Amino acid sequence: LMMRAQFPQGDDMSARFREMVEQARLADELGYACITNGMHYSSAPWQDFQQFPFLCRMMAEAPNMRLNFGLILLSLHKPLDIAEQIATVDVMSGGKVIFGVALGYREVEFLAFGTTQRERVRRFEENLEAIKRLWTEDVVDMAGSHFTLQGASAPTRPLQKPHPPIWIGANADPAIRRAARLGDCWYVNPHNRIDTIVRQVELYKRAL
């Protein structure tokens, strides 16, 4: 169940939140498998609930459902922060997190986080490598283009071993190859034509 949590300016966000809580409870009762929520910042003309607190609250309302972080804009963030946050949610949820990640594409977000589209692929790959290491190694030393891990650790580890499943969102062919190389699955986008998806599924299989 994709809960976008995105509503027009002027809408009553308190009322909408209460409705989504009700939706999550009902979905849990009906046996739905998973709640998905995306990540965006500066989403005007929409109002938006932020992904991490939203999914954590829904976890309490729908304790049987998986929590799909679909998707975290990984190139905007620092790896130690994301590693510890996701590990915490995985423990709190009883090992139900899906770690979905993508590059991002909106200029307003890159500028606000002090980076650029040109840097996004390198930052994405560095962050993902660092997060995997923080989840599986006791101490990490790693110098990235925008962070330094020196004797760093994420002592709270995810409940899922070696880590939560990593779903990588991708639209373009090179990004799909990257998903095959670095993730556990390609998170297929919702907007390409069916014939494009069919072709890209074959591309993904070859890359695997």
Short mmCIF file of C-alpha atoms in Angstrom, two decimals:
data_model
loop_
_atom_site.label_atom_id
_atom_site.label_comp_id
_atom_site.label_asym_id
_atom_site.label_seq_id
_atom_site.Cartn_x
_atom_site.Cartn_y
_atom_site.Cartn_z
CA LEU A 1 0.00 0.00 0.00
CA MET A 2 1.63 3.24 -1.19
CA MET A 3 0.69 6.01 1.22
CA ARG A 4 1.95 9.16 -0.45
CA ALA A 5 0.94 11.45 2.45
CA GLN A 6 0.86 14.36 0.00
CA PHE A 7 -2.02 16.84 -0.04
CA PRO A 8 -2.79 20.27 -1.57
CA GLN A 9 -1.91 23.50 0.18
CA GLY A 10 -4.71 24.57 2.49
CA ASP A 11 -5.84 21.02 3.21
CA ASP A 12 -6.28 20.01 6.86
CA MET A 13 -3.19 17.89 7.50
CA SER A 14 -4.38 16.82 10.96
CA ALA A 15 -7.55 15.37 9.46
CA ARG A 16 -5.66 13.72 6.60
CA PHE A 17 -3.22 12.17 9.08
CA ARG A 18 -6.05 10.68 11.13
CA GLU A 19 -7.49 9.18 7.94
CA MET A 20 -4.12 7.63 7.01
CA VAL A 21 -3.81 6.13 10.48
CA GLU A 22 -7.22 4.56 9.91
CA GLN A 23 -6.12 3.28 6.48
CA ALA A 24 -2.99 1.70 7.96
CA ARG A 25 -4.96 -0.06 10.69
CA LEU A 26 -7.49 -1.40 8.17
CA ALA A 27 -4.77 -2.55 5.75
CA ASP A 28 -3.10 -4.43 8.61
CA GLU A 29 -6.38 -6.10 9.54
CA LEU A 30 -7.03 -7.07 5.90
CA GLY A 31 -3.63 -8.74 5.56
CA TYR A 32 -1.80 -6.25 3.35
CA ALA A 33 1.92 -6.99 3.29
CA CYS A 34 3.62 -3.64 3.26
CA ILE A 35 3.31 0.14 3.69
CA THR A 36 5.39 2.25 1.30
CA ASN A 37 6.18 5.93 1.66
CA GLY A 38 8.47 8.10 -0.43
CA MET A 39 10.83 10.96 0.36
CA HIS A 40 10.75 14.51 -0.96
CA TYR A 41 11.57 17.92 0.41
CA SER A 42 10.22 21.34 -0.52
CA SER A 43 7.24 19.69 -2.19
CA ALA A 44 5.10 22.81 -2.80
CA PRO A 45 2.37 23.17 -4.03
CA TRP A 46 1.84 20.01 -1.95
CA GLN A 47 1.96 19.51 1.79
CA ASP A 48 3.85 16.38 2.75
CA PHE A 49 4.59 14.27 5.82
CA GLN A 50 8.26 13.35 6.11
CA GLN A 51 9.09 9.71 5.52
CA PHE A 52 10.95 8.62 8.68
CA PRO A 53 8.48 9.86 11.33
CA PHE A 54 5.52 8.89 9.14
CA LEU A 55 6.60 5.26 8.69
CA CYS A 56 7.58 4.96 12.35
CA ARG A 57 4.10 6.05 13.41
CA MET A 58 2.45 3.72 10.89
CA MET A 59 4.60 0.89 12.24
CA ALA A 60 2.78 1.28 15.56
CA GLU A 61 -0.62 1.27 13.83
CA ALA A 62 0.12 -1.66 11.50
CA PRO A 63 2.51 -3.96 13.37
CA ASN A 64 2.20 -6.86 10.91
CA MET A 65 3.15 -4.92 7.79
CA ARG A 66 6.61 -4.34 6.35
CA LEU A 67 7.90 -0.76 6.13
CA ASN A 68 9.15 0.16 2.69
CA PHE A 69 11.32 3.28 2.64
CA GLY A 70 10.53 3.82 -1.00
CA LEU A 71 12.64 5.67 -1.69
CA ILE A 72 15.30 7.44 0.40
CA LEU A 73 17.13 10.06 -1.69
CA LEU A 74 20.47 8.66 -0.61
CA SER A 75 22.78 11.14 -2.33
CA LEU A 76 21.40 13.97 -0.17
CA HIS A 77 22.41 12.40 3.13
CA LYS A 78 25.34 11.17 5.25
CA PRO A 79 25.84 7.41 5.58
CA LEU A 80 26.30 7.19 9.35
CA ASP A 81 23.00 8.97 9.98
CA ILE A 82 21.01 6.78 7.57
CA ALA A 83 22.70 3.57 8.77
CA GLU A 84 21.79 4.25 12.40
CA GLN A 85 18.27 5.49 11.65
CA ILE A 86 17.36 2.50 9.48
CA ALA A 87 18.93 0.02 11.91
CA THR A 88 16.88 1.54 14.72
CA VAL A 89 13.63 1.23 12.77
CA ASP A 90 14.47 -2.34 11.75
CA VAL A 91 14.93 -3.32 15.40
CA MET A 92 11.81 -1.43 16.53
CA SER A 93 9.69 -3.06 13.80
CA GLY A 94 10.90 -6.59 14.46
CA GLY A 95 12.94 -6.76 11.25
CA LYS A 96 10.35 -5.46 8.80
CA VAL A 97 12.26 -2.68 7.00
CA ILE A 98 12.84 -2.55 3.25
CA PHE A 99 15.69 -0.13 2.53
CA GLY A 100 14.71 1.57 -0.71
CA VAL A 101 17.14 4.11 -2.17
CA ALA A 102 17.49 6.28 -5.26
CA LEU A 103 19.53 9.17 -6.64
CA GLY A 104 16.94 11.94 -6.62
CA TYR A 105 16.30 14.32 -9.49
CA ARG A 106 14.96 17.68 -8.18
CA GLU A 107 17.30 20.66 -8.25
CA VAL A 108 15.63 22.33 -5.25
CA GLU A 109 16.56 19.33 -3.10
CA PHE A 110 20.18 19.11 -4.25
CA LEU A 111 20.74 22.82 -3.63
CA ALA A 112 19.11 22.71 -0.20
CA PHE A 113 21.39 19.86 0.88
CA GLY A 114 24.55 21.47 -0.50
CA THR A 115 25.19 19.17 -3.43
CA THR A 116 24.55 18.91 -7.18
CA GLN A 117 23.12 16.50 -9.71
CA ARG A 118 26.64 16.05 -11.07
CA GLU A 119 27.77 14.60 -7.72
CA ARG A 120 24.76 12.40 -7.10
CA VAL A 121 25.98 9.08 -8.54
CA ARG A 122 29.30 9.18 -6.71
CA ARG A 123 27.66 10.22 -3.44
CA PHE A 124 24.99 7.51 -3.84
CA GLU A 125 27.52 4.72 -4.38
CA GLU A 126 29.80 5.91 -1.58
CA ASN A 127 26.90 6.20 0.85
CA LEU A 128 25.56 2.77 0.02
CA GLU A 129 28.97 1.14 0.42
CA ALA A 130 29.52 2.91 3.74
CA ILE A 131 26.07 1.93 5.06
CA LYS A 132 26.59 -1.74 4.19
CA ARG A 133 29.95 -1.66 5.95
CA LEU A 134 28.54 0.08 9.03
CA TRP A 135 25.89 -2.64 9.26
CA THR A 136 28.34 -5.52 8.96
CA GLU A 137 31.70 -4.33 10.38
CA ASP A 138 32.60 -3.37 13.95
CA VAL A 139 34.72 -0.37 12.96
CA VAL A 140 34.76 1.45 9.63
CA ASP A 141 37.49 3.63 8.18
CA MET A 142 36.45 5.15 4.87
CA ALA A 143 36.98 8.51 3.20
CA GLY A 144 34.24 9.57 0.80
CA SER A 145 33.85 12.71 -1.26
CA HIS A 146 31.55 14.26 1.36
CA PHE A 147 32.25 12.34 4.60
CA THR A 148 35.03 10.73 6.60
CA LEU A 149 34.50 7.65 8.73
CA GLN A 150 37.42 7.21 11.09
CA GLY A 151 36.94 4.56 13.72
CA ALA A 152 33.20 4.90 13.10
CA SER A 153 30.57 2.36 14.06
CA ALA A 154 26.83 1.81 14.05
CA PRO A 155 26.56 -0.27 17.22
CA THR A 156 22.83 -0.88 16.88
CA ARG A 157 22.66 -3.34 14.00
CA PRO A 158 19.61 -4.17 11.89
CA LEU A 159 17.67 -7.20 13.02
CA GLN A 160 17.70 -8.59 9.46
CA LYS A 161 21.01 -10.19 8.55
CA PRO A 162 23.27 -9.16 7.02
CA HIS A 163 21.02 -6.12 6.56
CA PRO A 164 17.52 -5.15 5.35
CA PRO A 165 16.83 -5.86 1.66
CA ILE A 166 18.13 -3.04 -0.54
CA TRP A 167 15.76 -1.96 -3.32
CA ILE A 168 17.26 0.51 -5.78
CA GLY A 169 14.98 2.77 -7.78
CA ALA A 170 16.08 3.41 -11.35
CA ASN A 171 14.64 4.85 -14.56
CA ALA A 172 17.51 4.98 -17.06
CA ASP A 173 19.42 1.97 -18.38
CA PRO A 174 22.72 2.81 -16.58
CA ALA A 175 20.87 3.16 -13.29
CA ILE A 176 19.20 -0.23 -13.80
CA ARG A 177 22.62 -1.81 -14.30
CA ARG A 178 23.72 -0.10 -11.08
CA ALA A 179 20.71 -1.57 -9.28
CA ALA A 180 21.74 -5.04 -10.43
CA ARG A 181 25.30 -4.49 -9.25
CA LEU A 182 24.63 -2.90 -5.85
CA GLY A 183 21.15 -3.91 -4.65
CA ASP A 184 18.91 -6.85 -3.96
CA CYS A 185 16.34 -5.78 -6.51
CA TRP A 186 15.47 -3.11 -9.04
CA TYR A 187 12.61 -0.98 -7.75
CA VAL A 188 10.68 -0.46 -11.00
CA ASN A 189 9.44 3.08 -11.56
CA PRO A 190 5.69 3.71 -11.94
CA HIS A 191 5.74 5.99 -14.98
CA ASN A 192 7.54 4.35 -17.92
CA ARG A 193 5.59 2.77 -20.76
CA ILE A 194 4.97 -0.98 -20.47
CA ASP A 195 7.09 -1.74 -23.54
CA THR A 196 9.99 0.19 -21.97
CA ILE A 197 9.63 -1.77 -18.74
CA VAL A 198 9.59 -5.07 -20.63
CA ARG A 199 12.83 -4.13 -22.42
CA GLN A 200 14.44 -2.94 -19.17
CA VAL A 201 13.53 -6.13 -17.30
CA GLU A 202 15.63 -8.03 -19.84
CA LEU A 203 18.43 -5.48 -19.42
CA TYR A 204 18.27 -5.98 -15.64
CA LYS A 205 18.40 -9.77 -15.98
CA ARG A 206 21.48 -9.53 -18.22
CA ALA A 207 23.15 -7.17 -15.74
CA LEU A 208 22.51 -9.63 -12.89
#
